[in-house]
Coordinates of N, CA and C in Angstrom, one line a residue:
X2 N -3.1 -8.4 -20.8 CA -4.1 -9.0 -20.0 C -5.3 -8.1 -19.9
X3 N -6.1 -8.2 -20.5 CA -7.4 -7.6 -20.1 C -8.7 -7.8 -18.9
X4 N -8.8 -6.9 -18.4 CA -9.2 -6.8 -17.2 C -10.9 -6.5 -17.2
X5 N -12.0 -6.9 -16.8 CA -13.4 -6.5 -17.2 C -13.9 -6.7 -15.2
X6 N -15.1 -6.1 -15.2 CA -15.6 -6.1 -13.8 C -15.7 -7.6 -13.6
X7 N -16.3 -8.8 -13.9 CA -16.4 -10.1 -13.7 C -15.7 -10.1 -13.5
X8 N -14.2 -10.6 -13.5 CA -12.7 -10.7 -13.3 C -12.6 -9.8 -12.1
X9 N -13.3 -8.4 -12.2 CA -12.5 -8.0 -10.7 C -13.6 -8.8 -9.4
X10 N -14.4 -8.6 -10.0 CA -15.5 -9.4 -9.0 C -15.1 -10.7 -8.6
X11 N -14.5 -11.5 -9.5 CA -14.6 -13.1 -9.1 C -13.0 -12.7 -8.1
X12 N -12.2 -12.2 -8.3 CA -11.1 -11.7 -7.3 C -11.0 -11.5 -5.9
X13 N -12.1 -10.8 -6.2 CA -12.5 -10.3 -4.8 C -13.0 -11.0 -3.6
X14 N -14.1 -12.0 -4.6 CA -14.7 -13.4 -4.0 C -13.9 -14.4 -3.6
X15 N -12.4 -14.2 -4.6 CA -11.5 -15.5 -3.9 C -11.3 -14.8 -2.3
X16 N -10.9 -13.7 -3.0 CA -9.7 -13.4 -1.4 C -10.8 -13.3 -0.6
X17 N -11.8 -13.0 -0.1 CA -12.6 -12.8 1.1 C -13.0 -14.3 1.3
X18 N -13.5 -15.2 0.6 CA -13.2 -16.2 0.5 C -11.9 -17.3 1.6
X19 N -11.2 -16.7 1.2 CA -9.7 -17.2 1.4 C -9.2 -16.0 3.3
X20 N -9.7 -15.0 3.4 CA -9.5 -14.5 4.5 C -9.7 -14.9 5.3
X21 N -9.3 -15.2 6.4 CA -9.5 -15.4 7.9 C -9.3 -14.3 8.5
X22 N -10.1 -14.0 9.4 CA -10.0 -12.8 10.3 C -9.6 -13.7 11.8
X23 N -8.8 -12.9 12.3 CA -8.0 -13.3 13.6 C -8.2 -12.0 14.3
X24 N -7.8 -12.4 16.2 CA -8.5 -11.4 16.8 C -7.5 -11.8 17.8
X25 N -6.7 -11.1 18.4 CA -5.4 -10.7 19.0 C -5.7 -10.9 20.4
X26 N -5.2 -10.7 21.2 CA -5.4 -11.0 22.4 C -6.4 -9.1 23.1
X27 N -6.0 -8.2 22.6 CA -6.6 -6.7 22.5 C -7.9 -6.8 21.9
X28 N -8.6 -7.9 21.5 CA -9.2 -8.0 20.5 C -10.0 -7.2 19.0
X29 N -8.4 -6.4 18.6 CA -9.2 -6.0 17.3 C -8.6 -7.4 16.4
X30 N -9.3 -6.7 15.4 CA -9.8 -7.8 14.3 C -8.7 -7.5 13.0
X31 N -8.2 -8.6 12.5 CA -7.6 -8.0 11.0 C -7.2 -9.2 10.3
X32 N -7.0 -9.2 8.9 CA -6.7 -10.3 8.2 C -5.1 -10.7 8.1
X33 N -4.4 -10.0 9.2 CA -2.8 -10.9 9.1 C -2.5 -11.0 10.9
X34 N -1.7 -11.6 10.5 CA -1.3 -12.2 12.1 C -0.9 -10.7 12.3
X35 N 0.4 -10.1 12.0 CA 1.0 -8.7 12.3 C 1.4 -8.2 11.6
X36 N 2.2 -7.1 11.4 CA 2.3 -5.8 10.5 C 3.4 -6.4 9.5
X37 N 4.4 -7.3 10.0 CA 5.4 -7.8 9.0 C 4.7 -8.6 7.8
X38 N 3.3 -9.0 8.1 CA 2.9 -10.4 7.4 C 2.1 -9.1 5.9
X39 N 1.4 -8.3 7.0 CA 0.7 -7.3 5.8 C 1.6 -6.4 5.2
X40 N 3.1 -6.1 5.5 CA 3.6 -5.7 4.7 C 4.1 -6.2 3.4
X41 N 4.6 -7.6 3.6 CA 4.9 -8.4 2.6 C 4.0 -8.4 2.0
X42 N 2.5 -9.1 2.3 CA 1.3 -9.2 1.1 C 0.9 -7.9 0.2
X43 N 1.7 -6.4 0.7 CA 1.1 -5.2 0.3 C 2.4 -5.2 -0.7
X44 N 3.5 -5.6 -0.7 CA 4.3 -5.7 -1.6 C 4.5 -6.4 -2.8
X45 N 3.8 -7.7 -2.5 CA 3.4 -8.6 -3.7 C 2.5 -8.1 -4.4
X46 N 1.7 -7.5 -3.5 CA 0.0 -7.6 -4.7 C 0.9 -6.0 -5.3
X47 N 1.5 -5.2 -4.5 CA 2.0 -3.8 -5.3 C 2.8 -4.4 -6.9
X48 N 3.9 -4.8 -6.4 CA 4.2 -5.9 -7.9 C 3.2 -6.2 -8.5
X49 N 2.3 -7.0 -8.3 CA 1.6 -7.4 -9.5 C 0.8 -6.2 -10.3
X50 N 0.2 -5.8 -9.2 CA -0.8 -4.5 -9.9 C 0.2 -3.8 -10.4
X51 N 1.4 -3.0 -10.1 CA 2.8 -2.3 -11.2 C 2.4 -2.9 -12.6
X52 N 2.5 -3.9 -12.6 CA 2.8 -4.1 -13.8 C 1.4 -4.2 -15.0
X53 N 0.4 -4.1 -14.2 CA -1.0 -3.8 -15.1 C -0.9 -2.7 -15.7
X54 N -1.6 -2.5 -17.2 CA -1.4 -1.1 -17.6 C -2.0 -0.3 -16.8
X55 N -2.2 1.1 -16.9 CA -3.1 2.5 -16.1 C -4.5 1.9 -16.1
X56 N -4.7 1.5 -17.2 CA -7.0 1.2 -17.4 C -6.7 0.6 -16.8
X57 N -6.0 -1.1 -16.8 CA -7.0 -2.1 -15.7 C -6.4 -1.5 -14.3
X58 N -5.7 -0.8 -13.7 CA -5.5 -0.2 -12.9 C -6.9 0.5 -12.4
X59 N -7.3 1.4 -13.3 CA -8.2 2.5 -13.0 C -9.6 1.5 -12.8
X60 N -9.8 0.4 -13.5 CA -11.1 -0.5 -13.3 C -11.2 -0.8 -11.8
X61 N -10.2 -1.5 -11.5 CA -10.0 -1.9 -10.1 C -10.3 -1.4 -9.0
X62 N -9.9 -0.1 -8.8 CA -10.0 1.2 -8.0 C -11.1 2.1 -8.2
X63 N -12.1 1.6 -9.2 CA -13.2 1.8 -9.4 C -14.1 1.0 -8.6
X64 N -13.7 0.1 -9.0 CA -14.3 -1.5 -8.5 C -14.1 -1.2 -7.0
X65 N -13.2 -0.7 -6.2 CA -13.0 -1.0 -4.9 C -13.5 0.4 -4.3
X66 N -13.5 1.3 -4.7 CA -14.4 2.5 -4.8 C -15.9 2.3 -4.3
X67 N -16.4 1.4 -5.4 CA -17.9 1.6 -5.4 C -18.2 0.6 -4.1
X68 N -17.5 -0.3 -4.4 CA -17.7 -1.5 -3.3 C -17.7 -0.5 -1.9
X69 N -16.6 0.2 -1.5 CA -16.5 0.8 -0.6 C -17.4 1.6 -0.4
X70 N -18.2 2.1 -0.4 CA -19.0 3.0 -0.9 C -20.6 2.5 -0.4
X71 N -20.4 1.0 -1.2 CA -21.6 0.6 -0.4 C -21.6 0.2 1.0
X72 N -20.4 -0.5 1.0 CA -20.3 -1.3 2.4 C -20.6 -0.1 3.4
X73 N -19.6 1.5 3.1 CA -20.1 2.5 3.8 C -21.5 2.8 4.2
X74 N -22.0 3.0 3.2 CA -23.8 3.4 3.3 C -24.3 2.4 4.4
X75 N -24.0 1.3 3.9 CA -24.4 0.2 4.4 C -24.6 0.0 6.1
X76 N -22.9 0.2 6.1 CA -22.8 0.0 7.8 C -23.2 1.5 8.8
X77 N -23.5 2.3 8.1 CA -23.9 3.7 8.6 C -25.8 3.5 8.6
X78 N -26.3 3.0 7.8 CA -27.4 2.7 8.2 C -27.6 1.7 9.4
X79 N -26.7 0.4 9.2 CA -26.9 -0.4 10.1 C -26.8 0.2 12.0
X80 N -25.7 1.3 11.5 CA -25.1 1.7 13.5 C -26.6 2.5 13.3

């Protein structure tokens, strides 16, 4: 399975996409109801990504890297 930035891009657009943020009665903010729900999802997506070779691994984490990166700058300008 070959892996290219469009591919991780369009990914990323599903799931944010697909997120709902929920807001607890404490009102912080997060994309699972509770810790059992994001542990499960952290174990499926760990499966899937296992089994990617190392590169499309390393694209990914690139990919989420830079992303990160900006959204930082980003929100540090905005406060």
């Amino acid at each position: 399975m070959s892996v290219n930035d469009q591919m991780v891009q369009d990914i990323v657009r599903q799931v944010l996409a697909n997120m709902r943020i929920s807001s607890d009665a404490s009102g912080s903010r997060g994309v699972f109801s509770d810790m059992n729900e994001a542990v499960e999802a952290a174990k499926k997506a760990q499966a899937v990504i296992g089994k990617m070779p190392m590169d499309h691994r390393e694209k990914i984490i690139s990919s989420i890297r830079a992303k990160s990166w900006k959204t930082q700058r980003f929100l540090h300008e905005w406060v």
